[in-house]
């Protein structure tokens, strides 16, 4: 088929195609799903026919690989880093290869760069703001009762804050178009790099601070590019920066830049300094990486002509309407739906935390909300693929646990807090500020920290009560740490994917659930019309300094909702939106569930479900676990919808054996008990009938016992009071014990169900048992 025939039904794409080759610089603004990459491939084919040397550039290596297959060698396809790697020189590449497995921990970098514990700014003149000075005073280590912080105390910046500023400046320099790391660059960016509240108090004006940070960043860069210094690894971004400083010349007639809205000043500098024709193609409203140095390149580059593509090839009217609800307040282009595609959008009127069946792609605003959902899915027998910054979340969790145990920590966000109550008071103060002014500047670690605190700490809204040390529990935090390890072990061939919106960019699925932790960051944090949302964003623009971040949050929501092709599930209460079907559960609009397809062999399960359905109750497909079946759903027997959950344990022949009532409304309890008595011919057993240890579990315990004895530890065990768990302890320290799950397959050492006593002792037990089983 001729290219012109392919474009006959897409006049906007045809306009972009016709402009190629006629102008020095072309900007193509193409909204979500409108076929940006497809258009660029067609343009590349046309230019090659005209005997042009063509370079296709993109950030996403997967897209580059797919495009290279279509190119068939007729034009070059690279990421920016791939292009630099080919041209930067063998000595630099050798250092990169020799150090690519290394990374610098914060404490190591602090030592190498000689960053002190505290840095006193003798020339510091505070900004006239009593609130911020009080904030700074609260962050400092508390003094004895009746004493106040001295003037010297208030002039000191913690070394951890300076280290974060140095790391930020180092990264920002690598993304910038700067050819030299001069003092002016540091002075202009220092306030941005400092954490709250030091960023607004005037510390960035201190000549001493500027000189200190400049010197350390220069030392950091010098040692990074030194081919003989193996203590400082050379990263992908570092060799790309080295290449940019060399002022490279690219031997092409045309450069096609895909996803150009995410280009940083460095790439913009390299491309604009070429003699080739440049076609910049992207979506300005998908620019969501300003926090790591990206700029809205499409608004800054020189252009001979600008072309818009607004008709999506991905979804129909209902999903386009939700996307436009975020585009309208931002101004600019609006999406046109594809009339040939049927799609739906459902409003899920539910806060994060309620159980719902998983869907193909679930998107989250925060890493911690994603991980909590991950734990819930794994507990119900699923093993989803996870796309988020797990290492960053692990560091945050480990730092939080250290502070909660009133221990010192080197984790950046928490290093300044003397104890747990200090952290809780500070979080409460920031939360109250957020309630008064939603776009108030707060530390980047706050959203994840608040969600994590809610798992273990008593709270009302986002205000926390600090429990005394003896009443602090960490079980759910340790479960999350275990979940992080589990997530790393899952392969990519999974039916369900959990991702943060930043990680999901470029992904599309038929069914997408945008979770409700986005709502508080959006202009639809309360029920609003599109007009009201537009006015709200305009007020942010007129009255606050946080407008850039406020607009980026709306763009992030736009990216999230446009990942769906046929069905979008969301919690944005957009008043007046057409075809917004409200649901209480994910499967409320999915049609009746055919239990025969779910449980073909367990007749008694179908009987249980049939009885439940006749009593104003709806049950999800039960989860068949080891020796038990779990039932979850909603009942209206009490008048208003209430969630229920109970387990039925089975014998070796998969027959019902005992009933475990966990969370069943009173009105439904008698129904469930009556059905169970019928199923077991009146031989119902009350409470939990604890199963015996399986032969595989006993085998694993014996293996673990022998390994522990060889390493100087004698372990003992007994059946736990919890279903399908075994309690294990050190015979010399019986007050410290752990619970591990077991099944027909043996012990599950990847999941610490519960622990009590000394954490270090418990952690050592887990490590020894795990090592023993691995070596067997």
CSV table of C-alpha atoms in Angstrom, one decimal, residues 20-443:
chain,number,residue,atom,x,y,z
A,20,UNK,CA,8.8,16.9,5.7
A,21,UNK,CA,11.7,18.0,3.6
A,22,UNK,CA,10.3,21.4,2.9
A,23,UNK,CA,11.3,23.3,6.1
A,24,UNK,CA,14.5,23.6,8.2
A,25,UNK,CA,12.8,22.9,11.5
A,26,UNK,CA,9.3,21.4,12.0
A,27,UNK,CA,7.4,21.0,15.3
A,28,UNK,CA,4.7,18.3,15.4
A,29,UNK,CA,2.4,18.6,18.4
A,30,UNK,CA,0.7,15.1,18.6
A,31,UNK,CA,-1.6,14.3,21.5
A,32,UNK,CA,-1.9,10.9,23.2
A,33,UNK,CA,-2.4,7.9,20.9
A,34,UNK,CA,-2.4,10.0,17.7
A,35,UNK,CA,0.4,7.9,16.0
A,36,UNK,CA,3.5,10.0,16.6
A,37,UNK,CA,6.0,7.2,15.9
A,38,UNK,CA,4.0,5.9,12.9
A,39,UNK,CA,4.1,9.4,11.3
A,40,UNK,CA,7.8,9.7,11.9
A,41,UNK,CA,8.4,6.2,10.3
A,42,UNK,CA,6.5,7.3,7.2
A,43,UNK,CA,8.4,10.6,7.1
A,44,UNK,CA,11.7,8.7,7.4
A,45,UNK,CA,10.8,6.4,4.5
A,46,UNK,CA,9.9,9.4,2.3
A,47,UNK,CA,13.2,11.2,3.1
A,48,UNK,CA,15.2,8.1,2.4
A,49,UNK,CA,13.5,7.8,-1.0
A,50,UNK,CA,14.7,11.4,-1.6
A,51,UNK,CA,18.3,10.2,-1.0
A,52,UNK,CA,18.5,11.8,2.5
A,53,UNK,CA,20.6,10.5,5.3
A,54,UNK,CA,18.2,10.1,8.2
A,55,UNK,CA,18.6,9.7,12.0
A,56,UNK,CA,15.7,8.7,14.2
A,57,UNK,CA,16.2,9.6,17.9
A,58,UNK,CA,14.1,8.6,20.9
A,59,UNK,CA,14.4,8.1,24.6
A,60,UNK,CA,12.7,4.7,24.8
A,61,UNK,CA,15.0,1.9,23.8
A,62,UNK,CA,12.1,-0.4,23.1
A,63,UNK,CA,10.6,2.0,20.6
A,64,UNK,CA,14.1,2.4,19.0
A,65,UNK,CA,14.5,-1.3,18.6
A,66,UNK,CA,11.0,-1.7,17.0
A,67,UNK,CA,11.7,1.2,14.7
A,68,UNK,CA,15.0,-0.2,13.7
A,69,UNK,CA,13.3,-3.4,12.6
A,70,UNK,CA,11.0,-1.4,10.3
A,71,UNK,CA,13.8,0.7,9.1
A,72,UNK,CA,15.6,-2.3,7.7
A,73,UNK,CA,18.9,-0.4,7.6
A,74,UNK,CA,17.6,2.4,5.4
A,75,UNK,CA,18.0,4.9,8.2
A,76,UNK,CA,19.7,4.9,11.6
A,77,UNK,CA,17.8,4.5,14.9
A,78,UNK,CA,19.3,5.4,18.2
A,79,UNK,CA,18.7,6.6,21.7
A,80,UNK,CA,20.8,9.6,22.6
A,81,UNK,CA,22.9,7.4,24.9
A,82,UNK,CA,23.3,4.8,22.2
A,83,UNK,CA,24.6,7.5,19.8
A,84,UNK,CA,27.0,8.8,22.4
A,85,UNK,CA,28.3,5.3,23.3
A,86,UNK,CA,29.4,4.8,19.7
A,87,UNK,CA,31.3,8.1,19.5
A,88,UNK,CA,32.7,9.0,22.9
A,89,UNK,CA,36.0,7.1,22.8
A,90,UNK,CA,37.4,3.7,24.0
A,91,UNK,CA,38.9,5.0,27.3
A,92,UNK,CA,35.6,6.4,28.5
A,93,UNK,CA,33.7,3.3,27.5
A,94,UNK,CA,36.3,1.1,29.3
A,95,UNK,CA,35.8,3.0,32.5
A,96,UNK,CA,32.0,2.8,32.1
A,97,UNK,CA,32.2,-1.0,31.6
A,98,UNK,CA,34.6,-1.4,34.5
A,99,UNK,CA,32.4,0.6,36.9
A,100,UNK,CA,28.8,0.1,35.7
A,101,UNK,CA,28.1,-2.4,38.4
A,102,UNK,CA,29.3,0.0,41.1
A,103,UNK,CA,27.3,2.6,42.9
A,104,UNK,CA,28.2,5.1,45.6
A,105,UNK,CA,26.2,5.0,48.9
A,106,UNK,CA,25.4,8.3,50.5
A,107,UNK,CA,27.8,7.7,53.4
A,108,UNK,CA,30.6,6.8,50.9
A,109,UNK,CA,30.1,9.8,48.8
A,110,UNK,CA,30.0,12.0,51.9
A,111,UNK,CA,33.3,10.6,53.0
A,112,UNK,CA,34.9,10.8,49.5
A,113,UNK,CA,33.8,14.5,49.1
A,114,UNK,CA,34.6,15.4,52.7
A,115,UNK,CA,31.1,16.7,53.6
A,116,UNK,CA,31.0,17.6,57.3
A,117,UNK,CA,28.2,16.6,59.7
A,118,UNK,CA,27.2,20.3,59.9
A,119,UNK,CA,28.3,23.3,57.9
A,120,UNK,CA,28.1,26.7,59.6
A,121,UNK,CA,27.3,29.6,57.3
A,122,UNK,CA,28.9,32.6,59.1
A,123,UNK,CA,27.6,35.0,56.4
A,124,UNK,CA,24.0,33.7,56.5
A,125,UNK,CA,21.3,36.4,56.7
A,126,UNK,CA,17.9,34.8,57.3
A,127,UNK,CA,14.9,35.8,55.2
A,128,UNK,CA,12.4,37.8,57.3
A,129,UNK,CA,10.0,34.8,58.0
A,130,UNK,CA,9.3,33.8,61.6
A,131,UNK,CA,7.4,30.7,60.4
A,132,UNK,CA,10.3,29.3,58.4
A,133,UNK,CA,12.8,30.0,61.2
A,134,UNK,CA,10.5,28.2,63.6
A,135,UNK,CA,10.4,25.4,61.1
A,136,UNK,CA,14.2,25.3,60.9
A,137,UNK,CA,14.4,25.3,64.7
A,138,UNK,CA,12.1,22.3,64.9
A,139,UNK,CA,14.2,20.3,62.4
A,140,UNK,CA,17.3,20.8,64.5
A,141,UNK,CA,18.1,18.3,67.2
A,142,UNK,CA,16.0,19.2,70.2
A,143,UNK,CA,17.7,21.0,73.1
A,144,UNK,CA,17.3,20.3,76.8
A,145,UNK,CA,14.1,21.6,78.3
A,146,UNK,CA,14.2,25.3,78.9
A,147,UNK,CA,17.0,26.1,76.4
A,148,UNK,CA,16.8,27.6,72.9
A,149,UNK,CA,18.8,27.2,69.8
A,150,UNK,CA,21.7,29.6,69.5
A,151,UNK,CA,22.4,31.8,66.5
A,152,UNK,CA,25.1,29.4,65.4
A,153,UNK,CA,22.7,26.5,65.5
A,154,UNK,CA,20.4,28.4,63.1
A,155,UNK,CA,23.3,29.1,60.7
A,156,UNK,CA,24.2,25.5,60.3
A,157,UNK,CA,23.1,23.2,57.5
A,158,UNK,CA,23.1,19.4,58.1
A,159,UNK,CA,25.7,17.6,56.0
A,160,UNK,CA,22.9,15.3,54.7
A,161,UNK,CA,21.1,18.4,53.2
A,162,UNK,CA,24.3,19.6,51.6
A,163,UNK,CA,25.0,16.2,50.2
A,164,UNK,CA,21.6,16.0,48.5
A,165,UNK,CA,22.2,19.5,47.1
A,166,UNK,CA,25.6,18.3,45.7
A,167,UNK,CA,24.0,15.2,44.1
A,168,UNK,CA,21.2,17.3,42.6
A,169,UNK,CA,23.6,19.8,41.2
A,170,UNK,CA,25.8,17.1,39.8
A,171,UNK,CA,22.8,15.5,38.0
A,172,UNK,CA,21.5,18.8,36.8
A,173,UNK,CA,24.8,19.7,35.3
A,174,UNK,CA,24.8,16.5,33.3
A,175,UNK,CA,21.4,17.3,31.9
A,176,UNK,CA,22.2,21.0,31.2
A,177,UNK,CA,23.6,22.6,28.0
A,178,UNK,CA,26.5,24.0,30.1
A,179,UNK,CA,29.9,23.2,28.7
A,180,UNK,CA,31.8,24.1,31.9
A,181,UNK,CA,30.8,23.7,35.6
A,182,UNK,CA,31.2,27.3,36.7
A,183,UNK,CA,30.3,29.1,39.9
A,184,UNK,CA,27.5,31.0,38.3
A,185,UNK,CA,25.7,27.7,37.4
A,186,UNK,CA,25.8,26.6,41.0
A,187,UNK,CA,24.7,30.0,42.4
A,188,UNK,CA,21.7,30.1,40.0
A,189,UNK,CA,20.5,26.6,40.9
A,190,UNK,CA,21.4,26.4,44.6
A,191,UNK,CA,18.0,27.4,46.0
A,192,UNK,CA,16.3,24.8,43.9
A,193,UNK,CA,18.7,22.1,45.0
A,194,UNK,CA,18.3,22.8,48.8
A,195,UNK,CA,15.6,20.9,50.7
A,196,UNK,CA,12.8,22.6,52.7
A,197,UNK,CA,13.1,24.8,54.8
A,198,UNK,CA,16.7,25.7,53.9
A,199,UNK,CA,15.7,26.6,50.4
A,200,UNK,CA,13.4,29.5,51.4
A,201,UNK,CA,15.4,30.9,54.4
A,202,UNK,CA,18.2,32.6,52.4
A,203,UNK,CA,21.0,29.9,52.7
A,204,UNK,CA,21.3,29.9,48.9
A,205,UNK,CA,22.6,33.5,49.1
A,206,UNK,CA,25.5,32.6,51.3
A,207,UNK,CA,28.8,32.9,49.5
A,208,UNK,CA,30.3,30.3,51.7
A,209,UNK,CA,27.6,27.8,50.8
A,210,UNK,CA,27.9,28.5,47.1
A,211,UNK,CA,31.7,28.1,47.2
A,212,UNK,CA,31.4,24.9,49.2
A,213,UNK,CA,28.8,23.2,46.9
A,214,UNK,CA,30.7,24.4,43.8
A,215,UNK,CA,34.0,22.9,45.0
A,216,UNK,CA,32.4,19.6,45.9
A,217,UNK,CA,30.4,19.3,42.7
A,218,UNK,CA,33.6,20.1,40.6
A,219,UNK,CA,35.5,17.4,42.6
A,220,UNK,CA,32.6,14.9,42.0
A,221,UNK,CA,32.7,15.6,38.2
A,222,UNK,CA,36.5,15.5,38.0
A,223,UNK,CA,36.7,12.2,39.7
A,224,UNK,CA,33.8,10.7,37.7
A,225,UNK,CA,35.5,11.4,34.3
A,226,UNK,CA,38.9,10.5,35.5
A,227,UNK,CA,39.5,7.2,33.7
A,228,UNK,CA,41.9,6.0,36.5
A,229,UNK,CA,39.6,6.8,39.5
A,230,UNK,CA,37.5,3.6,39.9
A,231,UNK,CA,36.0,4.8,43.2
A,232,UNK,CA,33.6,7.0,41.2
A,233,UNK,CA,31.6,5.1,38.6
A,234,UNK,CA,31.0,6.6,35.2
A,235,UNK,CA,27.3,6.5,34.3
A,236,UNK,CA,25.3,6.6,31.0
A,237,UNK,CA,24.5,10.3,31.7
A,238,UNK,CA,28.2,11.0,32.4
A,239,UNK,CA,29.5,9.7,29.0
A,240,UNK,CA,26.6,11.5,27.2
A,241,UNK,CA,27.7,14.7,28.9
A,242,UNK,CA,31.3,14.1,27.9
A,243,UNK,CA,30.1,13.7,24.3
A,244,UNK,CA,28.0,16.9,24.4
A,245,UNK,CA,31.0,18.9,25.7
A,246,UNK,CA,33.0,17.7,22.7
A,247,UNK,CA,30.6,19.5,20.4
A,248,UNK,CA,29.8,16.5,18.1
A,249,UNK,CA,28.9,16.9,14.5
A,250,UNK,CA,26.3,14.4,13.2
A,251,UNK,CA,26.6,13.5,9.5
A,252,UNK,CA,22.9,13.4,8.6
A,253,UNK,CA,20.6,15.4,6.4
A,254,UNK,CA,17.5,15.0,8.7
A,255,UNK,CA,17.1,14.3,12.4
A,256,UNK,CA,13.7,13.0,13.6
A,257,UNK,CA,13.3,13.4,17.4
A,258,UNK,CA,10.5,11.3,18.9
A,259,UNK,CA,9.0,12.1,22.3
A,260,UNK,CA,10.8,15.4,22.1
A,261,UNK,CA,8.9,17.0,24.9
A,262,UNK,CA,11.1,15.0,27.3
A,263,UNK,CA,14.4,16.3,25.9
A,264,UNK,CA,16.7,18.0,28.4
A,265,UNK,CA,18.7,21.1,27.5
A,266,UNK,CA,21.7,18.8,26.8
A,267,UNK,CA,20.0,17.0,23.9
A,268,UNK,CA,18.4,20.2,22.7
A,269,UNK,CA,21.9,21.7,22.5
A,270,UNK,CA,23.3,18.8,20.5
A,271,UNK,CA,20.5,18.6,18.0
A,272,UNK,CA,20.1,22.3,17.4
A,273,UNK,CA,23.8,22.7,16.7
A,274,UNK,CA,23.6,20.4,13.7
A,275,UNK,CA,23.2,21.5,10.1
A,276,UNK,CA,20.5,18.9,9.4
A,277,UNK,CA,16.8,19.5,9.1
A,278,UNK,CA,15.1,18.7,12.4
A,279,UNK,CA,11.6,17.4,13.0
A,280,UNK,CA,10.6,17.6,16.7
A,281,UNK,CA,7.6,15.4,17.4
A,282,UNK,CA,5.9,15.1,20.8
A,283,UNK,CA,3.1,16.0,23.2
A,284,UNK,CA,3.8,19.1,25.4
A,285,UNK,CA,1.1,17.9,27.8
A,286,UNK,CA,3.1,14.6,28.4
A,287,UNK,CA,6.0,16.6,29.7
A,288,UNK,CA,6.2,15.0,33.2
A,289,UNK,CA,9.9,14.9,34.0
A,290,UNK,CA,10.8,18.5,34.9
A,291,UNK,CA,11.9,17.2,38.3
A,292,UNK,CA,14.8,15.4,36.6
A,293,UNK,CA,15.9,18.2,34.3
A,294,UNK,CA,13.5,17.9,31.3
A,295,UNK,CA,12.1,21.1,29.8
A,296,UNK,CA,9.2,21.7,27.5
A,297,UNK,CA,11.4,21.5,24.4
A,298,UNK,CA,8.6,21.9,21.9
A,299,UNK,CA,7.9,25.3,23.3
A,300,UNK,CA,11.5,26.4,23.1
A,301,UNK,CA,13.0,25.2,19.9
A,302,UNK,CA,13.1,27.3,16.7
A,303,UNK,CA,10.6,26.3,14.1
A,304,UNK,CA,9.7,27.0,10.5
A,305,UNK,CA,6.3,25.5,10.8
A,306,UNK,CA,4.1,23.8,13.6
A,307,UNK,CA,1.6,21.1,12.9
A,308,UNK,CA,-1.0,19.6,15.2
A,309,UNK,CA,-2.3,16.0,15.3
A,310,UNK,CA,-5.2,15.6,17.7
A,311,UNK,CA,-7.3,12.6,16.5
A,312,UNK,CA,-6.4,9.7,18.6
A,313,UNK,CA,-6.1,6.2,17.2
A,314,UNK,CA,-6.3,4.6,20.7
A,315,UNK,CA,-9.8,5.1,22.2
A,316,UNK,CA,-13.3,6.5,21.8
A,317,UNK,CA,-15.3,9.4,23.2
A,318,UNK,CA,-15.7,8.4,26.9
A,319,UNK,CA,-12.0,8.1,27.5
A,320,UNK,CA,-11.2,11.2,25.4
A,321,UNK,CA,-13.7,13.1,27.5
A,322,UNK,CA,-11.8,12.3,30.7
A,323,UNK,CA,-8.5,13.2,29.1
A,324,UNK,CA,-9.9,16.6,27.9
A,325,UNK,CA,-11.1,17.3,31.5
A,326,UNK,CA,-7.4,17.6,32.3
A,327,UNK,CA,-6.3,19.2,29.0
A,328,UNK,CA,-8.9,22.0,29.3
A,329,UNK,CA,-7.6,23.6,32.5
A,330,UNK,CA,-4.0,23.4,31.0
A,331,UNK,CA,-5.1,25.2,27.8
A,332,UNK,CA,-4.0,24.3,24.3
A,333,UNK,CA,-5.1,21.4,22.1
A,334,UNK,CA,-8.0,19.1,22.8
A,335,UNK,CA,-8.2,15.4,21.9
A,336,UNK,CA,-10.6,14.2,19.2
A,337,UNK,CA,-11.9,10.6,19.8
A,338,UNK,CA,-11.7,7.8,17.3
A,339,UNK,CA,-15.3,7.2,16.2
A,340,UNK,CA,-14.4,3.6,15.1
A,341,UNK,CA,-13.4,2.5,18.6
A,342,UNK,CA,-15.9,1.6,21.4
A,343,UNK,CA,-14.7,2.4,24.9
A,344,UNK,CA,-16.1,3.0,28.3
A,345,UNK,CA,-15.1,4.9,31.4
A,346,UNK,CA,-16.2,4.1,35.0
A,347,UNK,CA,-16.1,6.3,38.1
A,348,UNK,CA,-15.0,4.2,41.1
A,349,UNK,CA,-16.4,6.0,44.1
A,350,UNK,CA,-14.0,4.4,46.6
A,351,UNK,CA,-10.9,5.4,48.5
A,352,UNK,CA,-7.7,3.4,48.0
A,353,UNK,CA,-7.6,0.4,50.3
A,354,UNK,CA,-10.8,-1.6,49.4
A,355,UNK,CA,-10.4,-4.9,47.8
A,356,UNK,CA,-11.1,-5.2,44.1
A,357,UNK,CA,-10.1,-7.8,41.5
A,358,UNK,CA,-7.0,-6.8,39.6
A,359,UNK,CA,-7.1,-5.5,36.0
A,360,UNK,CA,-4.5,-5.5,33.2
A,361,UNK,CA,-2.8,-2.3,34.2
A,362,UNK,CA,-3.1,-0.5,37.5
A,363,UNK,CA,-1.5,3.0,37.9
A,364,UNK,CA,-0.5,4.8,41.0
A,365,UNK,CA,0.7,8.3,41.9
A,366,UNK,CA,3.0,7.1,44.7
A,367,UNK,CA,5.4,4.1,45.1
A,368,UNK,CA,4.0,3.2,48.5
A,369,UNK,CA,0.4,3.0,47.4
A,370,UNK,CA,1.5,0.7,44.6
A,371,UNK,CA,3.4,-1.6,47.0
A,372,UNK,CA,0.4,-1.8,49.4
A,373,UNK,CA,-1.7,-3.0,46.5
A,374,UNK,CA,1.0,-5.4,45.5
A,375,UNK,CA,1.0,-7.0,49.0
A,376,UNK,CA,-2.8,-7.3,48.9
A,377,UNK,CA,-2.7,-9.0,45.5
A,378,UNK,CA,0.0,-11.5,46.5
A,379,UNK,CA,-2.0,-12.3,49.7
A,380,UNK,CA,-4.9,-13.3,47.4
A,381,UNK,CA,-2.9,-15.5,45.2
A,382,UNK,CA,-1.8,-13.2,42.4
A,383,UNK,CA,1.8,-12.4,41.2
A,384,UNK,CA,1.7,-9.1,39.3
A,385,UNK,CA,4.5,-7.4,37.4
A,386,UNK,CA,5.7,-4.3,39.2
A,387,UNK,CA,7.1,-1.1,37.6
A,388,UNK,CA,8.2,1.4,40.2
A,389,UNK,CA,11.4,2.6,41.9
A,390,UNK,CA,11.7,-0.2,44.4
A,391,UNK,CA,15.2,0.6,45.5
A,392,UNK,CA,14.2,4.1,46.4
A,393,UNK,CA,11.2,2.9,48.3
A,394,UNK,CA,13.3,0.3,50.2
A,395,UNK,CA,15.7,3.1,51.3
A,396,UNK,CA,12.7,5.2,52.5
A,397,UNK,CA,11.3,2.2,54.4
A,398,UNK,CA,14.6,1.3,56.1
A,399,UNK,CA,15.1,4.9,57.1
A,400,UNK,CA,11.6,5.1,58.5
A,401,UNK,CA,12.0,1.9,60.5
A,402,UNK,CA,15.3,3.2,62.0
A,403,UNK,CA,13.7,6.4,63.1
A,404,UNK,CA,10.7,4.5,64.5
A,405,UNK,CA,13.1,2.5,66.6
A,406,UNK,CA,14.6,5.7,67.7
A,407,UNK,CA,17.9,4.8,66.0
A,408,UNK,CA,20.2,7.1,64.0
A,409,UNK,CA,19.9,6.8,60.3
A,410,UNK,CA,21.9,8.1,57.3
A,411,UNK,CA,18.9,8.1,55.0
A,412,UNK,CA,18.7,11.6,53.6
A,413,UNK,CA,15.1,12.6,54.5
A,414,UNK,CA,15.2,11.2,58.0
A,415,UNK,CA,18.8,11.9,59.1
A,416,UNK,CA,17.8,15.3,60.6
A,417,UNK,CA,15.3,13.8,63.1
A,418,UNK,CA,16.5,13.0,66.6
A,419,UNK,CA,13.7,10.4,67.2
A,420,UNK,CA,10.3,9.2,66.0
A,421,UNK,CA,8.3,11.9,67.9
A,422,UNK,CA,10.4,14.5,66.2
A,423,UNK,CA,9.5,13.1,62.8
A,424,UNK,CA,5.8,12.7,63.6
A,425,UNK,CA,5.5,16.3,64.8
A,426,UNK,CA,7.2,17.5,61.6
A,427,UNK,CA,4.9,15.4,59.4
A,428,UNK,CA,1.9,16.7,61.2
A,429,UNK,CA,3.0,20.3,60.7
A,430,UNK,CA,3.5,19.8,57.0
A,431,UNK,CA,0.2,18.0,56.7
A,432,UNK,CA,-1.6,21.0,58.4
A,433,UNK,CA,0.1,23.3,56.0
A,434,UNK,CA,-1.0,21.2,53.0
A,435,UNK,CA,-4.6,21.3,54.3
A,436,UNK,CA,-4.5,25.1,54.4
A,437,UNK,CA,-2.8,25.5,51.0
A,438,UNK,CA,-2.8,22.4,48.8
A,439,UNK,CA,0.0,23.6,46.6
A,440,UNK,CA,2.3,24.6,49.5
A,441,UNK,CA,5.9,23.5,49.0
A,442,UNK,CA,6.7,20.3,51.0
A,443,UNK,CA,9.5,17.8,50.8
